[in-house]
Coordinates of C-alpha atoms and ligand atoms in Angstrom, one line a residue:
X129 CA -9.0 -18.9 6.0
X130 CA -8.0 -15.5 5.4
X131 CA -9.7 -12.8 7.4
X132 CA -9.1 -9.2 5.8
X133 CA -9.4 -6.6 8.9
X134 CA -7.8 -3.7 7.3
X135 CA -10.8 -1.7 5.5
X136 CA -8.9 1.5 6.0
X137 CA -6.1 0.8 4.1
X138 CA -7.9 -0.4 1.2
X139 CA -11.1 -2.2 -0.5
X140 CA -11.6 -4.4 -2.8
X141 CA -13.6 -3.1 -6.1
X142 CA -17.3 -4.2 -5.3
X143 CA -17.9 -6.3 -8.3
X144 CA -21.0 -3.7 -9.8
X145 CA -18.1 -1.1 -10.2
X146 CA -16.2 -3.5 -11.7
X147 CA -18.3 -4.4 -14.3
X148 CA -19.0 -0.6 -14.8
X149 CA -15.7 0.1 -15.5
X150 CA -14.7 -2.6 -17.8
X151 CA -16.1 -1.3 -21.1
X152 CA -13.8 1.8 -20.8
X153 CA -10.7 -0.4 -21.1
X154 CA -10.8 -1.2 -24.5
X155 CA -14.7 -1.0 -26.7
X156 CA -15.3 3.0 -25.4
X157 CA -11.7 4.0 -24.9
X158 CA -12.2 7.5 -26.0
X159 CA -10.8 10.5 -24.7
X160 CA -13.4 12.4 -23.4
X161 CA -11.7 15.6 -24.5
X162 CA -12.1 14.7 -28.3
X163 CA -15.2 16.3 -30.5
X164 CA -15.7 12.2 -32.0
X165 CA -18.6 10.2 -30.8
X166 CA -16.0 8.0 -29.3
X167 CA -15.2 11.1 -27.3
X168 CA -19.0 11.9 -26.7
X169 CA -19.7 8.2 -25.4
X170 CA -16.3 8.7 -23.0
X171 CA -17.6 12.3 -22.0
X172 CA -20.9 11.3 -20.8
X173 CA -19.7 8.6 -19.0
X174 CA -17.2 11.1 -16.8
X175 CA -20.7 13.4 -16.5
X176 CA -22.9 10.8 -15.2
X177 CA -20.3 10.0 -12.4
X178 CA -19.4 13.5 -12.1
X179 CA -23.4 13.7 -10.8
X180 CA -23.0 10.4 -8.9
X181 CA -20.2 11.5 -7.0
X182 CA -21.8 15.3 -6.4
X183 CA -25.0 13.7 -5.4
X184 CA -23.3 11.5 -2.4
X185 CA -22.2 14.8 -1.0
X186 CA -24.9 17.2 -2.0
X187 CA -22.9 19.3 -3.9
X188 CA -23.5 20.4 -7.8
X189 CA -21.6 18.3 -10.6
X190 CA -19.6 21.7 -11.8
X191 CA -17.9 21.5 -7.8
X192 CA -16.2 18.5 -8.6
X193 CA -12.8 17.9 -10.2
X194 CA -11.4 14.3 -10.4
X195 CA -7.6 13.7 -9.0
X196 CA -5.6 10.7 -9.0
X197 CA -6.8 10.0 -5.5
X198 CA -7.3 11.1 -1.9
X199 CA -3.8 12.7 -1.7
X200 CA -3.7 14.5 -4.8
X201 CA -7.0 15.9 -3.5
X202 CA -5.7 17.3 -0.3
X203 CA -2.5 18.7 -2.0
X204 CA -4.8 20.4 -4.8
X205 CA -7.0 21.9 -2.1
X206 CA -4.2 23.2 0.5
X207 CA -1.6 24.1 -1.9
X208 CA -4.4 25.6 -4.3
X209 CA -6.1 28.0 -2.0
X210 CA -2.9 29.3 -0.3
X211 CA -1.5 30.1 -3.8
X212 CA -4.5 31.8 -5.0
X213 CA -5.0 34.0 -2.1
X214 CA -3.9 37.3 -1.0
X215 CA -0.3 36.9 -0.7
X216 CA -0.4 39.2 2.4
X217 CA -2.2 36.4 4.4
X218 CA 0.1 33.7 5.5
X219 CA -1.7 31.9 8.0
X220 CA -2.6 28.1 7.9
X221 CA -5.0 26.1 10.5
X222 CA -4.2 21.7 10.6
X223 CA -4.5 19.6 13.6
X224 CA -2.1 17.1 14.8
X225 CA -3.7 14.1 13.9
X226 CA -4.2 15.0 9.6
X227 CA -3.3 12.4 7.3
X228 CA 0.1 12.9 6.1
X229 CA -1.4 13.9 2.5
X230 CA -2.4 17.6 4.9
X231 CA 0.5 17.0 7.3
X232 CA 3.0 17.1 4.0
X233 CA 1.3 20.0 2.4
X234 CA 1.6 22.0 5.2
X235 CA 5.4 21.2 5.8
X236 CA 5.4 22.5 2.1
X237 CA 3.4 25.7 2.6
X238 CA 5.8 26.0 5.6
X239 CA 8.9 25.9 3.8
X240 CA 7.3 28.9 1.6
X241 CA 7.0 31.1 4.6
X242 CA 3.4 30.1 5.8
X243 CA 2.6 29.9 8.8
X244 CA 0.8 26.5 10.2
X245 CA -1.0 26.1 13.7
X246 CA -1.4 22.5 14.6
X247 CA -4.0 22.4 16.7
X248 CA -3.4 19.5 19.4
X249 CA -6.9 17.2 20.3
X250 CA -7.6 15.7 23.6
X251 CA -7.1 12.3 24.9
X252 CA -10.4 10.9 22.9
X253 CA -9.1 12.1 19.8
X254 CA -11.4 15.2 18.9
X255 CA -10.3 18.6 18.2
X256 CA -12.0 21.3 20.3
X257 CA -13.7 24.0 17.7
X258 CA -12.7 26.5 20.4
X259 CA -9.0 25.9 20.0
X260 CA -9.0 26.9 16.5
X261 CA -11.9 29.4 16.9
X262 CA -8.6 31.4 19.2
X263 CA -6.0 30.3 16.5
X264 CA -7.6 31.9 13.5
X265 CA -5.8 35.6 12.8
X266 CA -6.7 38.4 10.2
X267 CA -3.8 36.3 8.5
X268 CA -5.3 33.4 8.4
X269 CA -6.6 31.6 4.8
X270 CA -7.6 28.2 5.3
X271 CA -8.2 25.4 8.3
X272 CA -8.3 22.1 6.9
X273 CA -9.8 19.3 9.6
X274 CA -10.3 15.7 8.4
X275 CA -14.2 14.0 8.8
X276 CA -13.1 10.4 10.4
X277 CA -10.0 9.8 11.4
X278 CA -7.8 6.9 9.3
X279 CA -6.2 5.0 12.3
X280 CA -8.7 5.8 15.7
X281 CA -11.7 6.4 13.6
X282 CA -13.0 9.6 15.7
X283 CA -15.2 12.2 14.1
X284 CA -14.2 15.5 14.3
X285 CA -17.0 18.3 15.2
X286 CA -16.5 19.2 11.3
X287 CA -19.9 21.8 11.5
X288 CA -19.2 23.8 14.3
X289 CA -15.6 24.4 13.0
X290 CA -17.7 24.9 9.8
X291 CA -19.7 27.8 11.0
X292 CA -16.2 29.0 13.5
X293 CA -14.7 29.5 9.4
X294 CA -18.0 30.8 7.7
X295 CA -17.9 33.9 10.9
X296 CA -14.3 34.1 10.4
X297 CA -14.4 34.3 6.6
X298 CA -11.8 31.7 6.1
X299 CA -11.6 28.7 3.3
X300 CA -12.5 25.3 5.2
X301 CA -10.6 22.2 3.3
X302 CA -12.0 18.5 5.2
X303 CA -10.3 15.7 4.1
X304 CA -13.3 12.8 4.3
X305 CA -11.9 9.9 3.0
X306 CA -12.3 8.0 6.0
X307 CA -15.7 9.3 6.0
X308 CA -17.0 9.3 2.6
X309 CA -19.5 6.0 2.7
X310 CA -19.1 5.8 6.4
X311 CA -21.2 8.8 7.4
X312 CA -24.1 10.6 5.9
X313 CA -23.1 13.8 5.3
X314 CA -23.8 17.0 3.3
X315 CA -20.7 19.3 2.5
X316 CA -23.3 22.6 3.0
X317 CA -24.6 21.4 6.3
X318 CA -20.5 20.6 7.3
X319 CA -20.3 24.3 6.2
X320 CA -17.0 23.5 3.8
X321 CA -15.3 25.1 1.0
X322 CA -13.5 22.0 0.0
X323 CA -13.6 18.4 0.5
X324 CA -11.2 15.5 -0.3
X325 CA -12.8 12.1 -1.1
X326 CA -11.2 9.1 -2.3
X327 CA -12.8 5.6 -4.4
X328 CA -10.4 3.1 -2.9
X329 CA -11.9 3.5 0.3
X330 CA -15.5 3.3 -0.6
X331 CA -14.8 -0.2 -3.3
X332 CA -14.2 1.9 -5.7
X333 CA -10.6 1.6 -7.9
X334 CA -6.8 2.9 -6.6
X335 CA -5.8 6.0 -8.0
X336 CA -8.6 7.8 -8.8
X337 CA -10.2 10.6 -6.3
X338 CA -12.3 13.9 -6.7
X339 CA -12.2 17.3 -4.3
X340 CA -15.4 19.3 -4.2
X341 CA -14.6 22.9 -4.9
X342 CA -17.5 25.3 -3.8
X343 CA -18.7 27.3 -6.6
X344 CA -17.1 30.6 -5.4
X345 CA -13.6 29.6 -4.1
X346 CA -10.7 30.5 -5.4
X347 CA -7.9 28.0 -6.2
X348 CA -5.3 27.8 -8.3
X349 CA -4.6 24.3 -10.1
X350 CA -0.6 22.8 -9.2
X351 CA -0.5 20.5 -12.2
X352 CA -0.5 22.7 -15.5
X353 CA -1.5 21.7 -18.9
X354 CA -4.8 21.6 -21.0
X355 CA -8.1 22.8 -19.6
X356 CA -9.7 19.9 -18.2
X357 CA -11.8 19.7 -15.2
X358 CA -12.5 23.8 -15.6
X359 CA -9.0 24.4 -15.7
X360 CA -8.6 22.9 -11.9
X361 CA -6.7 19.7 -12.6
X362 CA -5.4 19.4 -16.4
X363 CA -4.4 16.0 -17.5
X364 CA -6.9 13.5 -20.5
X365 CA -9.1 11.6 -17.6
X366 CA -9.2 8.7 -16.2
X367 CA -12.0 7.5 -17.9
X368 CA -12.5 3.7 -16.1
X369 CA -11.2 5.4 -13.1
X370 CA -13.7 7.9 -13.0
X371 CA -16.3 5.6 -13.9
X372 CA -15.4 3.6 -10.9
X373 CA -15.4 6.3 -8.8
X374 CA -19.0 6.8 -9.9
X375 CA -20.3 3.7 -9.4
X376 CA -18.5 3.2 -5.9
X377 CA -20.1 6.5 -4.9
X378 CA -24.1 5.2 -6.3
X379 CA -23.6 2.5 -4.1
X380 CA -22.6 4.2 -0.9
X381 CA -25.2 6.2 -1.5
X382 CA -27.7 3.6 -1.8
X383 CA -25.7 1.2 0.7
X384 CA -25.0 3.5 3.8
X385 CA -27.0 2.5 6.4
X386 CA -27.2 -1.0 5.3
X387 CA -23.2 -1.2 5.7
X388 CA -22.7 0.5 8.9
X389 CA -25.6 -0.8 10.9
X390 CA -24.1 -4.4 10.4
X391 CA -20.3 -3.3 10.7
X392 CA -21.4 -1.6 14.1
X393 CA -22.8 -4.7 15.3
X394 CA -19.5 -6.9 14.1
X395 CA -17.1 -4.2 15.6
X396 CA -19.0 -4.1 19.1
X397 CA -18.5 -7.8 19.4
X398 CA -15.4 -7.9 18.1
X399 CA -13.8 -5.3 20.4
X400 CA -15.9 -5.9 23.7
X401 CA -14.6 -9.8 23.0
X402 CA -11.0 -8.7 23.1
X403 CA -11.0 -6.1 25.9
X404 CA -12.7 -8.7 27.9
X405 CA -10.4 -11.6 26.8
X406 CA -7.2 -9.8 26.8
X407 CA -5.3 -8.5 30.0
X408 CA -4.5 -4.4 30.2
X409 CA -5.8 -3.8 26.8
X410 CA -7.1 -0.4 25.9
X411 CA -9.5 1.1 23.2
X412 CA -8.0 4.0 21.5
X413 CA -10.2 7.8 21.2
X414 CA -13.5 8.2 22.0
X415 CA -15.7 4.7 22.0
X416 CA -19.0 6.7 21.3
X417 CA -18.1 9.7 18.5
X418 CA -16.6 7.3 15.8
X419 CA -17.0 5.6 12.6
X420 CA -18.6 2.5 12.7
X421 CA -16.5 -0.1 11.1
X422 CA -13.1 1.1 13.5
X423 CA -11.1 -0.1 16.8
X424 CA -8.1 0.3 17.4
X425 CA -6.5 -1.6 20.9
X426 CA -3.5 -1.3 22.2
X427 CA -2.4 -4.7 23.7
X428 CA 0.6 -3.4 26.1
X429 CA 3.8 -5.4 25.9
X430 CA 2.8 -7.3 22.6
X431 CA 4.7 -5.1 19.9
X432 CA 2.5 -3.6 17.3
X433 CA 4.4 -4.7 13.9
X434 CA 5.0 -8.2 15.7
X435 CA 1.6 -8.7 16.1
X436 CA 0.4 -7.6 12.4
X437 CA 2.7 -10.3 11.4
X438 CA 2.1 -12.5 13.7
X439 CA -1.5 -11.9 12.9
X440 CA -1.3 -12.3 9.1
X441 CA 0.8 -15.5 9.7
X442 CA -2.7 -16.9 11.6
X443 CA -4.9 -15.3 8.3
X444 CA -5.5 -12.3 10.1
X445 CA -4.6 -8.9 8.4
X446 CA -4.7 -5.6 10.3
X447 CA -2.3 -2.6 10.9
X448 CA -0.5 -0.5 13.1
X449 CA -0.6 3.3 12.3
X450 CA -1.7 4.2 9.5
X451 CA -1.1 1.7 6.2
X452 CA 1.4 4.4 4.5
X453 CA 3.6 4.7 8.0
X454 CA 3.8 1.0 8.0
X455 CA 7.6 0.0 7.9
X456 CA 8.4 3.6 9.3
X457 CA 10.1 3.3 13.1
X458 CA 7.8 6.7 14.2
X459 CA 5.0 5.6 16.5
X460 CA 2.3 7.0 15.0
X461 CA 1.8 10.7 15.1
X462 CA -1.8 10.1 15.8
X463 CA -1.6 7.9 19.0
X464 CA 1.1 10.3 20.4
X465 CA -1.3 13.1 19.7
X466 CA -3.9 11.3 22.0
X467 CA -1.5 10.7 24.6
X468 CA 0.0 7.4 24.8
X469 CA 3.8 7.0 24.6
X470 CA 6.1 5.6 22.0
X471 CA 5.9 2.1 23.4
X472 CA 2.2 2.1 23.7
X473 CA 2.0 3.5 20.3
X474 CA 4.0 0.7 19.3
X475 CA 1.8 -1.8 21.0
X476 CA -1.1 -1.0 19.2
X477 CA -2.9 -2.3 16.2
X478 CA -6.2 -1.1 14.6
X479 CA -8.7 -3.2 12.9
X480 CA -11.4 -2.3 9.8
X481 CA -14.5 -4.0 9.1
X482 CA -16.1 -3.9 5.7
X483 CA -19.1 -4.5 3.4
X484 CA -17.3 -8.1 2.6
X485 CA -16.6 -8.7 6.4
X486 CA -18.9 -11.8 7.7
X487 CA -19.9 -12.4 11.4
X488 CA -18.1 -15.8 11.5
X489 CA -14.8 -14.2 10.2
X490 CA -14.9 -12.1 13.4
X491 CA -16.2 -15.2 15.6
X492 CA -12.5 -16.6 14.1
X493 CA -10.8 -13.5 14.4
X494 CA -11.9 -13.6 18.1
X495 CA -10.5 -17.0 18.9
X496 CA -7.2 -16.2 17.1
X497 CA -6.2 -12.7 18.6
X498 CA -5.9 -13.6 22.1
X499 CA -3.7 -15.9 21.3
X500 CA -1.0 -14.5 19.1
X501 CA -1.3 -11.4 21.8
X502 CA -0.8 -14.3 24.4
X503 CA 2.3 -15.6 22.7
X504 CA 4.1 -12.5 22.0
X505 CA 3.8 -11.2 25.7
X506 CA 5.3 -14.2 26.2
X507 CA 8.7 -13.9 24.2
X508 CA 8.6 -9.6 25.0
X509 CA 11.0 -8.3 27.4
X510 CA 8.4 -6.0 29.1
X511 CA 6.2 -9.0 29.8
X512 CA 6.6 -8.8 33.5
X513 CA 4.7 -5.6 33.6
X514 CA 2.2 -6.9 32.0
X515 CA 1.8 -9.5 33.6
X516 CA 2.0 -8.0 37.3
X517 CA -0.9 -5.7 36.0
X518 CA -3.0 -8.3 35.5
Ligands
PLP525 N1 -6.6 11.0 3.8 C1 -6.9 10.0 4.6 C2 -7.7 10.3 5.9 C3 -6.6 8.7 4.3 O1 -6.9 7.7 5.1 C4 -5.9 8.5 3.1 C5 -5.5 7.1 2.7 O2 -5.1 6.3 3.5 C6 -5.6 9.6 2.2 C7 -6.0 10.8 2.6 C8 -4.9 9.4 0.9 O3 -5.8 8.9 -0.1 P1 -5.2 8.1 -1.3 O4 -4.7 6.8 -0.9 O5 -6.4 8.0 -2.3 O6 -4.1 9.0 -1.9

């Protein structure tokens, strides 16, 4: 039995978007940029998800451009607004615990002479508004703050910072692609400019993404070519991708609730099972201001990568860090950023439940942890400690 724990990284393509997307392989394979009624079928297909993917955030159709994804979305956004501002304002807000798709882009804008404040969050993984209320200077352009975090799962206080920007008269970028289908959310109430979204995440396709510009922000495209998506992100569309996209976002729409009502009820268990099972075994950011379907544990003395494996070996799949830092030797940046050190950071593993994810796959996934953790304390060196804690 294979028991997939690792929602974060990716999801599977719910079979309704599938089947949406499937016609614009091959029969209505026409580019949507062409004058043809092939091109008119392809175009109206990329407009009706346009509006499904606008209506999930309760923004207007015209404020979304498509992108190849959740990265290209937060590049587009950072490296956009910085190059279409002012060049006499070289000030950039981040916090420490961004995905390395804003992490990255800031190193960028860094290397172009832009200065970048990383604002540091507590120990439950939540930026205080106040820090970057005192960070923002007459210099500064943009602070960009992600919804839900990708490996602790915290939510960040997204409409005070929202209104902290509005005062300020700053661009606000939020990355939400933890948080898109997760959490109900409106991108005027969040109070942002721009917001990243991505459809692998929400069982939607790989490779395909949209950022929600507001109407009146300026931002310059970084890709160059023809004039597609208003001149924002040139490039023929990805018409099956798109279509995807669509359909994945119709469904979170319709499926919110539904979905993380039952994933909160499978997490609880799930996690309250393995802190009581497992000896010196801590929870990771706040318990209470999170996404629903995320834990992540740190299981001292067991060896983070050791235990994926070991883990998938048993049918279990999970991750440590974040799924593109997997591999790396770094601890993760965002554990650190909490608080714990490199060898707890090491020791810790975070697990992501999902629409697919049935109550007796966690009943098995809470016989098997315990003891794969069980067995690796057993072989690690630092065992001792861990088991004089106990
Ligand atoms: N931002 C966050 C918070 C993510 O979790 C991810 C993916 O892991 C991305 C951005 C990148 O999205 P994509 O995989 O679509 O490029």
């Amino acid at each position: 039995m294979s028991i997939y724990l690792d929602y974060n990284a990716t999801t599977p393509v719910d079979a309704r978007v599938l089947k949406a997307m499937q016609p614009y392989f091959a029969d209505a394979f026409g580019n949507a940029s062409s004058i043809h009624s092939a091109g008119q079928h392809a175009r109206a297909a990329v407009d009706s998800a346009r509006y499904n993917v606008a209506a999930l955030i309760g923004a207007k159709p015209a404020e979304i451009v498509f992108t190849s994804g959740g990265t290209e979305a937060d590049n587009l956004a950072i490296l956009g607004v910085v190059a279409a501002s002012a060049k006499q304002r070289k000030h950039v807000i981040t916090t420490t615990i961004e995905h390395h798709a804003v992490l990255n882009s800031c190193q960028e804008l860094e290397k172009q002479g832009i200065e970048v404040s990383y604002m540091p969050v507590g120990s439950d993984g939540i930026v205080d508004p106040e820090d970057i209320r005192r960070a923002i200077t007459a210099d500064t352009i943009l602070i960009s703050v992600m919804h839900a975090n990708n490996e602790i799962g915290t939510i960040q206080p997204i409409e005070q910072i929202g209104e902290i920007a509005g005062e300020a008269d700053v661009y606000f970028h939020c990355d939400a692609v933890q948080s898109t289908g997760k959490l109900p959310f409106e991108v005027n109430r969040l109070g942002v400019d721009l917001l990243s979204l991505s459809a692998h995440k929400i069982y939607g396709p790989k490779g395909i993404g949209a950022l929600y510009v507001r109407s009146d922000t300026l931002m310059a495209p970084r890709v160059f070519g023809g004039h597609h998506e208003r001149d924002r992100r040139p490039g023929t569309e990805n018409v099956p991708g798109i279509v995807g996209l669509g359909k994945a976002a119709e469904l979170a729409r319709t499926q919110l609730g539904e979905d993380s009502a039952r994933v909160a009820v499978m997490r609880d268990r799930f996690e309250n099972a393995l802190l009581e099972s497992i000896p010196i075994t801590r929870l990771n950011g706040s318990r209470a201001c999170r996404v629903a379907n995320t834990t992540n544990l740190t299981f001292a003395a067991a060896g983070g990568e050791a235990l994926v494996i070991a883990l998938d070996l048993q049918g279990v799949a999970c991750s440590t860090g974040a799924a593109c830092s997997s591999g790396a030797i770094e601890p993760s940046h965002v554990l650190t950023a909490i608080g714990l050190s490199s060898e707890e950071a090491r020791s810790s593993v975070r697990f992501s439940l999902g629409r697919p994810t049935a109550a007796a796959e966690i009943d098995e996934a809470i016989a098997i942890v315990p003891r794969v953790v069980e067995r690796l304390r057993a072989l690690s060196p630092l065992a001792p400690t861990a088991v004089d804690a106990r």
